[in-house]
Short mmCIF file of C-alpha atoms in Angstrom, two decimals:
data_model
loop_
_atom_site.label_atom_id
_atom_site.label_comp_id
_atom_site.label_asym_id
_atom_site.label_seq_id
_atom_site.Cartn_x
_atom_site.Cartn_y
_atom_site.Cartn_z
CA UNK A 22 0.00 0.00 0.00
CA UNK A 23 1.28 3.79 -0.90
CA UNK A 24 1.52 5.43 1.60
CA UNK A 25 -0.71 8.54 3.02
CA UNK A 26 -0.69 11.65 1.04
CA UNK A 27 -0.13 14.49 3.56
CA UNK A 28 -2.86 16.71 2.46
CA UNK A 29 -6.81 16.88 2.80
CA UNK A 30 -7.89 16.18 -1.08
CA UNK A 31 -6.57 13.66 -2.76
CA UNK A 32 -3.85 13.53 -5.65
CA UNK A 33 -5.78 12.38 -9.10
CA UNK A 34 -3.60 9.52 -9.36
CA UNK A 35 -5.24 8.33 -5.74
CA UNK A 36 -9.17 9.34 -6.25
CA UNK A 37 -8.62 7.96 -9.39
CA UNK A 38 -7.28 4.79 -8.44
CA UNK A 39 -10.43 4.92 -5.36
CA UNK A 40 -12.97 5.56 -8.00
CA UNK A 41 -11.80 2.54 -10.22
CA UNK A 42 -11.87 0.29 -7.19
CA UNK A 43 -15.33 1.36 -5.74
CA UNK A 44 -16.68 1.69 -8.97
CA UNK A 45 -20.30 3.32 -7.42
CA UNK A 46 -21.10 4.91 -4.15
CA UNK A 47 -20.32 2.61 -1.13
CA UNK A 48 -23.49 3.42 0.58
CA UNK A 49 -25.84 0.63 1.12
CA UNK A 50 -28.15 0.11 -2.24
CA UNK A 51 -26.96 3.15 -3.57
CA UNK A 52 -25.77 2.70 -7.39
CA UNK A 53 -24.60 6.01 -8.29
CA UNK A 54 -21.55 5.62 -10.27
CA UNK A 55 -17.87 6.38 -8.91
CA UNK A 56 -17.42 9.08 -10.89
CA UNK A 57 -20.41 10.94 -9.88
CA UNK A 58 -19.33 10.59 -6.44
CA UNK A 59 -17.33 12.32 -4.08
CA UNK A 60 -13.92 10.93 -2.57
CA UNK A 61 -14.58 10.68 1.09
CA UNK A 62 -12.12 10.20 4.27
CA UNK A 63 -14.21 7.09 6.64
CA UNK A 64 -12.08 8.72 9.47
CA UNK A 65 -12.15 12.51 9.23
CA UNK A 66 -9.00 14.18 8.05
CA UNK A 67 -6.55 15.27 9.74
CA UNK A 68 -7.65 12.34 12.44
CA UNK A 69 -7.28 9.48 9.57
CA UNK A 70 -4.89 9.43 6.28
CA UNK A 71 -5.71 10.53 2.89
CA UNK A 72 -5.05 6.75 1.51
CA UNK A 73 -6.82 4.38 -0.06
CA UNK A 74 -7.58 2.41 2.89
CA UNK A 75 -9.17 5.66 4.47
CA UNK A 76 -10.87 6.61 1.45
CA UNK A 77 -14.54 5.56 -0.41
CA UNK A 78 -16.98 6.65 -3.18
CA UNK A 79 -19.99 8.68 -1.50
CA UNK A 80 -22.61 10.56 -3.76
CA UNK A 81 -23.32 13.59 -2.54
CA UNK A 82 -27.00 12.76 -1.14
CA UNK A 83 -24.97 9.59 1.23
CA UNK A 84 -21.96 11.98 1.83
CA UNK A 85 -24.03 14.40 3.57
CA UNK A 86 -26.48 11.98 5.36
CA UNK A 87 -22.83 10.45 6.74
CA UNK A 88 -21.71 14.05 7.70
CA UNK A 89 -24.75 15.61 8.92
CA UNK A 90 -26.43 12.28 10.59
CA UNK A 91 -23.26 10.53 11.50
CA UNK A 92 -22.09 9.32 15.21
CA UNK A 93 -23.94 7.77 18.06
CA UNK A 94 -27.18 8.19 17.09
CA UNK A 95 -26.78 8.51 12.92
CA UNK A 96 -24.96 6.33 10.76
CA UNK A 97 -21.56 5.10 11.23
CA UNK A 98 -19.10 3.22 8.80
CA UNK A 99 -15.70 1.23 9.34
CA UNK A 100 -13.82 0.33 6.22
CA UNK A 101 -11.11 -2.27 6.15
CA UNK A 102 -7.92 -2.56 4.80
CA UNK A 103 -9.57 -4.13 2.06
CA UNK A 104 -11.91 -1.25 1.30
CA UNK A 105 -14.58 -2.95 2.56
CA UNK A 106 -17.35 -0.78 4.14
CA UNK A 107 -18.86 -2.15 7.44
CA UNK A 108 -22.24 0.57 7.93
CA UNK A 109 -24.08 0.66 11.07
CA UNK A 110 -27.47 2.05 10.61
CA UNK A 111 -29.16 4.55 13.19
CA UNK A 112 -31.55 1.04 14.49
CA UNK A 113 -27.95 -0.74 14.76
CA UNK A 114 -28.36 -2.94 12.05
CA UNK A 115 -25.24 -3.84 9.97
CA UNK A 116 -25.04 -3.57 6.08
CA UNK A 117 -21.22 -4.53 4.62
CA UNK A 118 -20.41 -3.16 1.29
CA UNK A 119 -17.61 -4.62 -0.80
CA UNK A 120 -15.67 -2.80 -3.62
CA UNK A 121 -17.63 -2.97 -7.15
CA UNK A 122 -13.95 -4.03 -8.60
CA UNK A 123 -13.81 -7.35 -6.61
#
């Protein structure tokens, strides 16, 4: 893995490279493609990296629902190494999102 870029946006090469991976928005259901979406850090910058591992496909609609009705009592997301996406909805359930490219 490269690794983190030391700034908030990331370099074309990388949101390139995240876009071709996710290939649509990483929200549950949501089938908006990759390069309609924004590049979004799971764990906020400057708290987590600007890398690939730290870094999904949202559409703007899911990228503000995670920003503005995120935490505790919203919806939360882990992503793993493999750029899996691990969602926990506001009733707890769990929806896991894999990367359109595998």
């Amino acid at each position: 893995q490269a690794p983190p870029e030391p700034r908030y946006r990331p370099s074309k090469k990388l949101a390139d490279f995240v876009r071709c991976r996710d290939m649509t928005c990483r929200f549950p259901g949501c089938k908006v493609p990759a390069t309609n979406c924004d590049v979004d850090h799971t764990i906020p910058w400057p708290y987590g990296p600007t890398a690939a591992s730290n870094l999904k496909c949202l559409c703007r609609r899911h990228h503000l629902l995670k920003t503005f009705w995120g935490g505790q009592s919203g919806w939360r997301d882990e992503q793993l190494d493999d750029g899996t996406i691990i969602w926990t909805a506001p009733d707890r359930r769990s929806y896991i999102t894999t990367p359109g490219s595998r």
